[in-house]
Coordinates of C-alpha atoms in Angstrom, one line a residue:
X211 CA 0.0 0.0 0.0
X212 CA 2.8 2.5 0.9
X213 CA 4.6 1.6 -2.3
X214 CA 1.5 2.5 -4.3
X215 CA 1.1 5.7 -2.4
X216 CA 4.7 6.8 -3.0
X217 CA 4.5 6.1 -6.7
X218 CA 1.0 7.8 -7.1
X219 CA 2.1 10.9 -5.2
X220 CA 5.4 11.2 -7.1
X221 CA 3.6 10.7 -10.4
X222 CA 1.1 13.4 -9.6
X223 CA 3.9 15.8 -8.8
X224 CA 5.6 15.0 -12.1
X225 CA 2.4 15.6 -14.0
X226 CA 1.8 18.9 -12.1
X227 CA 5.4 19.9 -13.0
X228 CA 4.7 19.2 -16.6
X229 CA 1.6 21.3 -16.5
X230 CA 3.3 24.2 -14.6
X231 CA 6.1 24.4 -17.2
X232 CA 5.6 27.2 -19.7
X233 CA 3.7 26.3 -22.8
X234 CA 5.9 28.6 -25.0
X235 CA 9.6 28.6 -24.7
X236 CA 11.8 31.6 -25.7
X237 CA 15.6 31.8 -25.9
X238 CA 15.8 34.5 -23.2
X239 CA 13.5 32.5 -20.9
X240 CA 15.4 29.2 -21.6
X241 CA 18.8 30.7 -20.7
X242 CA 17.9 33.7 -18.6
X243 CA 14.8 32.7 -16.7
X244 CA 12.6 35.6 -18.0
X245 CA 8.9 35.0 -18.2
X246 CA 7.0 35.0 -21.6
X247 CA 6.4 38.7 -21.0
X248 CA 10.1 39.3 -20.4
X249 CA 9.8 39.9 -16.6
X250 CA 12.5 38.9 -14.2
X251 CA 11.5 36.4 -11.4
X252 CA 10.1 37.9 -8.2
X253 CA 11.4 37.6 -4.7
X254 CA 9.7 34.5 -3.5
X255 CA 10.1 32.7 -6.8
X256 CA 13.9 33.2 -6.4
X257 CA 13.8 32.2 -2.7
X258 CA 11.9 29.0 -3.3
X259 CA 14.0 28.2 -6.3
X260 CA 17.2 28.8 -4.4
X261 CA 16.0 26.6 -1.4
X262 CA 14.7 23.7 -3.4
X263 CA 17.8 23.4 -5.6
X264 CA 20.1 23.4 -2.5
X265 CA 18.2 21.0 -0.2
X266 CA 18.5 18.4 -2.9
X267 CA 17.9 14.7 -2.1
X268 CA 21.5 13.8 -1.4
X269 CA 21.9 16.8 0.9
X270 CA 18.9 15.6 3.0
X271 CA 20.3 12.1 3.1
X272 CA 23.7 13.3 4.1
X273 CA 22.4 15.5 6.9
X274 CA 20.5 12.5 8.3
X275 CA 23.3 10.1 7.9
X276 CA 25.8 12.4 9.5
X277 CA 23.3 12.9 12.3
X278 CA 23.0 9.2 12.8
X279 CA 26.8 8.7 13.1
X280 CA 28.0 12.0 14.7
X281 CA 24.9 13.3 16.4
X282 CA 23.8 16.9 16.3
X283 CA 27.4 17.9 15.4
X284 CA 27.2 15.9 12.2
X285 CA 24.0 17.6 11.2
X286 CA 25.3 21.1 12.1
X287 CA 28.4 20.4 10.1
X288 CA 26.3 19.8 7.0
X289 CA 24.0 22.7 7.8
X290 CA 27.1 25.0 8.0
X291 CA 27.5 24.7 4.2
X292 CA 24.2 26.6 3.9
X293 CA 26.1 29.6 5.2
X294 CA 26.9 29.6 1.5
X295 CA 23.8 31.7 0.9
X296 CA 25.4 34.5 3.0
X297 CA 28.8 34.3 1.4
X298 CA 27.3 33.7 -2.0
X299 CA 25.0 36.7 -1.6
X300 CA 28.1 38.8 -0.6
X301 CA 30.1 37.6 -3.6
X302 CA 27.2 38.2 -6.1
X303 CA 26.8 41.7 -4.6
X304 CA 30.4 42.6 -5.1
X305 CA 30.5 41.2 -8.6
X306 CA 27.4 43.2 -9.6
X307 CA 28.8 46.3 -7.9
X308 CA 31.8 46.0 -10.2
X309 CA 29.7 45.5 -13.3
X310 CA 30.3 41.8 -13.8
X311 CA 27.4 39.7 -15.2
X312 CA 28.7 36.4 -13.8
X313 CA 31.7 34.8 -12.1
X314 CA 33.1 34.0 -15.5
X315 CA 32.9 37.7 -16.6
X316 CA 35.0 38.7 -13.6
X317 CA 37.5 35.9 -14.0
X318 CA 37.8 36.4 -17.8
X319 CA 38.5 40.1 -17.4
X320 CA 41.4 39.3 -15.0
X321 CA 42.8 36.0 -16.2
X322 CA 41.5 35.6 -19.7
X323 CA 40.5 32.3 -21.3
X324 CA 42.7 30.3 -18.9
X325 CA 40.8 31.7 -15.9
X326 CA 37.4 31.0 -17.2
X327 CA 38.4 27.6 -18.6
X328 CA 39.7 26.3 -15.3
X329 CA 36.6 27.6 -13.5
X330 CA 34.2 26.1 -16.1
X331 CA 35.8 22.7 -15.8
X332 CA 35.1 22.6 -12.0
X333 CA 31.5 23.7 -12.3
X334 CA 30.9 21.2 -15.2
X335 CA 32.0 18.4 -12.8
X336 CA 29.8 19.9 -10.1
X337 CA 26.7 19.9 -12.3
X338 CA 27.4 16.3 -13.4
X339 CA 27.8 15.2 -9.8
X340 CA 24.4 16.8 -8.9
X341 CA 22.7 14.9 -11.7
X342 CA 24.4 11.7 -10.5
X343 CA 23.7 12.2 -6.8
X344 CA 20.0 12.9 -7.2
X345 CA 19.4 10.0 -9.5
X346 CA 21.3 7.8 -7.1
X347 CA 18.8 8.7 -4.3
X348 CA 15.9 8.0 -6.6
X349 CA 17.3 4.5 -7.3
X350 CA 17.9 3.8 -3.6
X351 CA 14.3 4.8 -2.8
X352 CA 12.7 2.6 -5.4
X353 CA 15.0 -0.3 -4.6
X354 CA 14.0 0.0 -1.0
X355 CA 10.2 0.1 -1.6
X356 CA 10.2 -2.5 -4.4
X357 CA 12.7 -5.1 -3.2
X358 CA 10.8 -7.8 -5.0
X359 CA 11.5 -6.2 -8.4
X360 CA 15.1 -6.8 -9.4
X361 CA 15.3 -3.9 -11.8
X362 CA 13.4 -1.4 -9.7
X363 CA 16.5 0.8 -9.2
X364 CA 17.5 0.9 -12.9
X365 CA 14.0 1.4 -14.2
X366 CA 13.3 4.2 -11.7
X367 CA 16.5 6.0 -12.6
X368 CA 15.8 5.9 -16.3
X369 CA 12.2 6.9 -15.9
X370 CA 12.9 9.9 -13.7
X371 CA 15.8 11.0 -15.9
X372 CA 13.5 10.9 -19.0
X373 CA 10.6 12.7 -17.3
X374 CA 12.9 15.3 -15.7
X375 CA 14.6 15.9 -19.0
X376 CA 11.3 16.2 -20.7
X377 CA 9.9 19.3 -19.0
X378 CA 13.4 20.8 -18.3
X379 CA 14.3 20.7 -22.0
X380 CA 11.0 22.3 -22.9
X381 CA 11.4 25.5 -21.0
X382 CA 15.0 25.6 -19.6
X383 CA 15.6 28.0 -16.7
X384 CA 12.1 29.5 -16.9
X385 CA 10.6 26.0 -16.5
X386 CA 12.9 25.3 -13.6
X387 CA 11.9 28.5 -11.8
X388 CA 8.2 27.8 -12.2
X389 CA 8.3 24.1 -11.2
X390 CA 10.6 24.9 -8.3
X391 CA 7.9 27.0 -6.7
X392 CA 5.4 24.1 -7.1
X393 CA 7.8 21.5 -5.9
X394 CA 9.1 23.4 -3.0
X395 CA 5.6 24.2 -1.8
X396 CA 4.8 20.5 -1.9
X397 CA 8.0 19.7 -0.1
X398 CA 7.4 22.2 2.7
X399 CA 3.9 20.9 3.3
X400 CA 4.8 17.2 3.3
X401 CA 8.0 17.6 5.3
X402 CA 6.4 19.9 7.9
X403 CA 3.8 17.3 8.6
X404 CA 6.5 14.6 8.9
X405 CA 8.7 16.8 11.2
X406 CA 5.7 17.6 13.5
X407 CA 5.0 13.9 13.7
X408 CA 8.6 13.3 14.7
X409 CA 8.4 15.9 17.4
X410 CA 5.2 14.3 18.8
X411 CA 6.3 10.7 18.5
X412 CA 6.7 8.6 21.7
X413 CA 10.2 8.7 23.0
X414 CA 11.3 11.8 21.2
X415 CA 13.2 14.3 23.3
X416 CA 14.4 17.6 21.8
X417 CA 17.0 18.0 24.5
X418 CA 18.4 14.5 23.8
X419 CA 18.6 15.2 20.1
X420 CA 20.3 18.5 20.5
X421 CA 23.0 16.9 22.7
X422 CA 23.3 13.6 21.0
X423 CA 26.9 12.4 20.3
X424 CA 25.9 10.0 17.6
X425 CA 26.6 6.3 17.2
X426 CA 30.3 6.9 16.3
X427 CA 30.9 9.9 18.6
X428 CA 30.8 13.6 18.1
X429 CA 34.5 14.3 17.3
X430 CA 34.4 13.7 13.5
X431 CA 31.3 15.8 13.2
X432 CA 33.2 18.6 14.9
X433 CA 36.1 18.1 12.5
X434 CA 33.7 18.3 9.6
X435 CA 32.2 21.5 11.0
X436 CA 35.7 23.0 10.8
X437 CA 36.0 21.8 7.2
X438 CA 32.7 23.5 6.4
X439 CA 33.9 26.8 7.8
X440 CA 37.0 26.6 5.6
X441 CA 35.1 25.8 2.5
X442 CA 32.0 28.0 2.9
X443 CA 33.4 31.1 1.3
X444 CA 34.4 29.4 -2.0
X445 CA 31.6 26.8 -2.0
X446 CA 28.8 28.9 -3.4
X447 CA 31.0 30.5 -6.1
X448 CA 31.5 27.1 -7.7
X449 CA 27.8 26.3 -7.7
X450 CA 26.4 27.5 -11.0
X451 CA 22.8 27.0 -9.9
X452 CA 23.2 29.5 -7.1
X453 CA 25.3 31.9 -9.1
X454 CA 23.0 31.9 -12.1
X455 CA 20.1 33.0 -9.8
X456 CA 22.2 35.8 -8.5
X457 CA 22.0 37.7 -11.8
X458 CA 18.3 37.3 -12.7
X459 CA 16.6 40.1 -10.7
X460 CA 17.5 43.5 -9.4
X461 CA 20.2 43.8 -6.7
X462 CA 17.9 44.4 -3.8
X463 CA 15.5 41.5 -4.7
X464 CA 18.5 39.3 -5.1
X465 CA 20.1 40.2 -1.8
X466 CA 16.9 39.6 0.1
X467 CA 16.4 36.2 -1.7
X468 CA 19.8 35.0 -0.5
X469 CA 19.0 36.0 3.1
X470 CA 15.6 34.2 3.1
X471 CA 17.0 31.2 1.4
X472 CA 19.7 30.9 4.1
X473 CA 17.4 30.6 7.1
X474 CA 14.7 28.5 5.3
X475 CA 17.2 25.9 3.9
X476 CA 19.3 25.8 7.1
X477 CA 16.2 25.0 9.2
X478 CA 15.1 22.3 6.7
X479 CA 18.5 20.6 6.7
X480 CA 18.7 20.6 10.5
X481 CA 15.2 19.3 10.8
X482 CA 15.8 16.5 8.4
X483 CA 19.0 15.7 10.1
X484 CA 17.1 15.1 13.3
X485 CA 15.5 12.0 11.7
X486 CA 19.0 10.5 11.6
X487 CA 19.9 11.7 15.1
X488 CA 16.7 10.1 16.5
X489 CA 17.5 6.8 14.7
X490 CA 20.9 6.8 16.4
X491 CA 19.4 7.7 19.8
X492 CA 17.0 4.7 19.9
X493 CA 19.7 2.3 18.7
X494 CA 18.1 1.5 15.3
X495 CA 20.3 -0.5 13.0
X496 CA 21.8 1.4 10.1
X497 CA 20.2 -0.1 7.0
X498 CA 19.9 1.0 3.3
X499 CA 21.3 4.5 3.8
X500 CA 18.8 4.9 6.6
X501 CA 15.8 4.2 4.3
X502 CA 15.4 0.7 5.8
X503 CA 16.0 2.1 9.3
X504 CA 13.2 4.6 8.9
X505 CA 10.9 1.9 7.6
X506 CA 11.3 0.0 10.8
X507 CA 11.0 3.1 13.0
X508 CA 8.0 5.0 11.7
X509 CA 4.4 4.3 10.8
X510 CA 3.8 3.8 7.0
X511 CA 2.3 7.2 6.4
X512 CA 5.3 9.0 7.9
X513 CA 7.7 6.8 6.0
X514 CA 5.8 7.7 2.8
X515 CA 6.1 11.4 3.7
X516 CA 9.9 11.2 4.1
X517 CA 10.4 9.4 0.9
X518 CA 8.1 11.8 -1.1
X519 CA 10.1 14.7 0.4
X520 CA 13.3 13.1 -0.9
X521 CA 11.9 12.4 -4.3
X522 CA 10.5 15.9 -4.7
X523 CA 13.9 17.4 -3.8
X524 CA 15.6 15.2 -6.3
X525 CA 13.3 16.2 -9.1
X526 CA 13.6 19.9 -8.3
X527 CA 17.4 19.8 -8.4
X528 CA 17.6 17.9 -11.6
X529 CA 15.8 20.5 -13.7
X530 CA 17.9 23.4 -12.3
X531 CA 21.2 21.5 -12.8
X532 CA 20.2 20.9 -16.4
X533 CA 19.2 24.5 -17.0
X534 CA 22.6 25.6 -15.6
X535 CA 24.4 23.0 -17.7
X536 CA 22.7 24.4 -20.9
X537 CA 23.8 27.9 -20.0
X538 CA 27.4 26.7 -19.3
X539 CA 27.8 24.8 -22.5
X540 CA 26.1 27.4 -24.8
X541 CA 27.0 30.7 -23.2
X542 CA 30.3 30.0 -21.5
X543 CA 31.9 27.2 -23.5
X544 CA 30.2 28.7 -26.6
X545 CA 29.5 25.3 -28.1
X546 CA 26.6 25.8 -30.6
X547 CA 24.4 28.8 -31.3
X548 CA 22.4 30.4 -28.5
X549 CA 19.2 28.6 -29.4
X550 CA 16.7 26.2 -27.9
X551 CA 18.1 23.3 -29.8
X552 CA 21.6 23.8 -28.5
X553 CA 20.4 24.1 -25.0
X554 CA 18.3 21.0 -25.2
X555 CA 21.2 19.0 -26.7
X556 CA 23.5 20.1 -23.8
X557 CA 20.8 19.1 -21.3
X558 CA 20.5 15.7 -22.9
X559 CA 24.2 15.1 -22.8
X560 CA 24.5 15.9 -19.1
X561 CA 21.5 13.8 -18.2
X562 CA 22.8 10.8 -20.2
X563 CA 26.2 11.1 -18.6
X564 CA 24.7 11.5 -15.1
X565 CA 22.4 8.5 -15.5
X566 CA 25.2 6.4 -16.9
X567 CA 27.4 7.1 -13.9
X568 CA 24.4 6.2 -11.6
X569 CA 23.7 3.0 -13.4
X570 CA 27.3 2.1 -13.3
X571 CA 26.9 1.9 -9.6
X572 CA 30.4 2.7 -8.5
X573 CA 29.8 3.7 -4.9
X574 CA 33.2 5.6 -4.7
X575 CA 31.5 8.2 -6.8
X576 CA 29.9 9.4 -3.5
X577 CA 33.3 11.0 -3.0
X578 CA 33.0 12.9 -6.3
X579 CA 30.2 14.9 -4.6
X580 CA 32.2 15.4 -1.4
X581 CA 35.4 16.6 -3.1
X582 CA 33.8 19.4 -5.1
X583 CA 34.1 21.7 -2.1
X584 CA 37.8 21.1 -1.9
X585 CA 38.2 21.7 -5.7
X586 CA 36.5 25.1 -5.3
X587 CA 38.9 26.3 -2.6
X588 CA 41.2 28.0 -5.2
X589 CA 38.5 30.7 -5.4
X590 CA 38.9 31.7 -1.7
X591 CA 42.2 33.5 -2.0
X592 CA 41.4 34.7 -5.5
X593 CA 38.1 36.3 -4.5
X594 CA 39.3 37.7 -1.2
X595 CA 42.4 39.3 -2.6
X596 CA 41.1 40.2 -6.0
X597 CA 37.4 40.9 -5.5
X598 CA 37.3 42.1 -1.8
X599 CA 40.7 43.7 -1.5
X600 CA 40.7 45.0 -5.1
X601 CA 44.3 43.8 -6.0
X602 CA 45.5 42.7 -9.4
X603 CA 46.6 39.0 -9.3
X604 CA 49.1 37.5 -11.7
X605 CA 47.9 34.6 -13.9
X606 CA 50.6 32.3 -12.5
X607 CA 49.2 32.9 -9.0
X608 CA 45.7 31.9 -10.1
X609 CA 47.0 28.7 -11.8
X610 CA 49.0 27.7 -8.7
X611 CA 46.0 28.2 -6.4
X612 CA 43.9 26.2 -8.9
X613 CA 46.4 23.4 -9.1
X614 CA 46.7 23.2 -5.3
X615 CA 42.9 22.9 -5.0
X616 CA 42.6 20.2 -7.7
X617 CA 45.5 18.3 -6.2
X618 CA 43.8 18.5 -2.8
X619 CA 40.5 17.2 -4.2
X620 CA 42.4 14.4 -5.9
X621 CA 44.2 13.6 -2.6
X622 CA 40.9 13.2 -0.8
X623 CA 39.3 11.2 -3.6
X624 CA 42.4 8.9 -3.7
X625 CA 43.3 8.9 -0.1
X626 CA 43.7 5.1 -0.1
X627 CA 46.1 5.2 -3.0
X628 CA 49.7 4.5 -1.9
X629 CA 51.1 7.9 -3.0
X630 CA 48.5 10.0 -1.1
X631 CA 48.3 7.5 1.9
X632 CA 52.0 8.1 2.5
X633 CA 51.5 11.9 2.6
X634 CA 48.3 12.1 4.6
X635 CA 48.3 11.6 8.4
X636 CA 46.7 8.5 9.7
X637 CA 43.1 9.1 11.0
X638 CA 39.5 9.4 9.9
X639 CA 38.8 10.7 6.4
X640 CA 37.4 14.0 7.8
X641 CA 40.6 14.6 9.8
X642 CA 42.5 14.0 6.5
X643 CA 40.2 16.3 4.7
X644 CA 40.8 19.1 7.3
X645 CA 44.6 18.8 6.8
X646 CA 44.1 18.9 3.0
X647 CA 41.9 22.0 3.2
X648 CA 44.4 23.8 5.4
X649 CA 47.2 22.9 3.0
X650 CA 45.2 24.0 -0.1
X651 CA 44.4 27.4 1.5
X652 CA 47.9 27.9 2.7
X653 CA 49.3 27.3 -0.8
X654 CA 46.6 29.3 -2.5
X655 CA 47.0 32.4 -0.3
X656 CA 50.8 32.2 -0.5
X657 CA 50.7 32.2 -4.3
X658 CA 47.9 34.8 -4.6
X659 CA 49.6 37.3 -2.2
X660 CA 53.0 36.8 -3.9
X661 CA 51.5 37.7 -7.2
X662 CA 49.2 40.5 -6.0
X663 CA 49.7 44.1 -6.9
X664 CA 47.7 47.3 -6.3
X665 CA 45.2 47.9 -9.1

């Protein structure tokens, strides 16, 4: 019964999204998000779109899993990344104050094609990882609710990929903005009901949750919180979905949208993380990325609500990632004319690649999502010294900072390889990540400051 309910509700949401997508697509709407009448999105369209594209399915799962293992510290560590709305809003404000229309505009004016090329490579990998990560959660959910069907995971991934691509390719960014409002509204209603049910459930203690050490102890959650603080300045600048939305409306509307998105998304992430913390507190066995755990813990209707929340968040992120992928390929890489056909081809390529990685099933690709924050850290010294302090930075400095960040990301991804294992200190992977982040920032700032001159 609960399986039928999940499928029926999710199908209804997909149909509603198809209906909500604009009937007539324009080039400006596809790439720039303008309505059919040419109007920029309003405040709450931007807010809901920002929130729903950042609390994507893998983020919700990560917050809960970290809460299970590291208690409230694990959930807070993941929530700290949502400070990116504050740092991202600040970066966008400074860019627009200087007349730049995107991060690429600013980098291109200072470092030429090499500057934008390095940056675009990082965000292309980021977009691909978002498609992969969300389809992966879809597969996990349907494999959990349809265990008797051997191909449930594969069929669900392909079906959601095709349906998501269908309405995304029709309207581009304008479709993503309109459907984000619908999908986020559904998410907030469903998740609020689920969260209230958690608060009122027998045995739940808010005090216990807020002081829970987790099943593996709080230390690694505290270490990850330090990592988040080190990455939170550069993290939003390498997320094209957030950055694209920073240039759609006037500056005041944009600034307020970032502030509202910060507190709404942070509360959602902490609240979802509490489901994982509670599972750890009652001693529930970790099963199926917590999906099996929750099935044993909660009544069927609450389990359905949680899974629908995850599915909605996955769908809402897919369309936005594809819209940003189309803009990246056509407007930044300049592959193809600025037309609907070129944008749709770019979307299709990204969706096919993301689905292929998901179906491949290599679980080490989870790390591909985690290392993107490390790869983005070359932007911290570049933006602080160049954008905030107003210094001119030599190209070699930029390339050294970029190389250090890419090497750091590779070191974390390949921490078990003999070469990196010999360099990294023994310890938990988050302790190793903290050391890597400190080294990346030290090398990046040393190079950037050495090559900086007064403008």
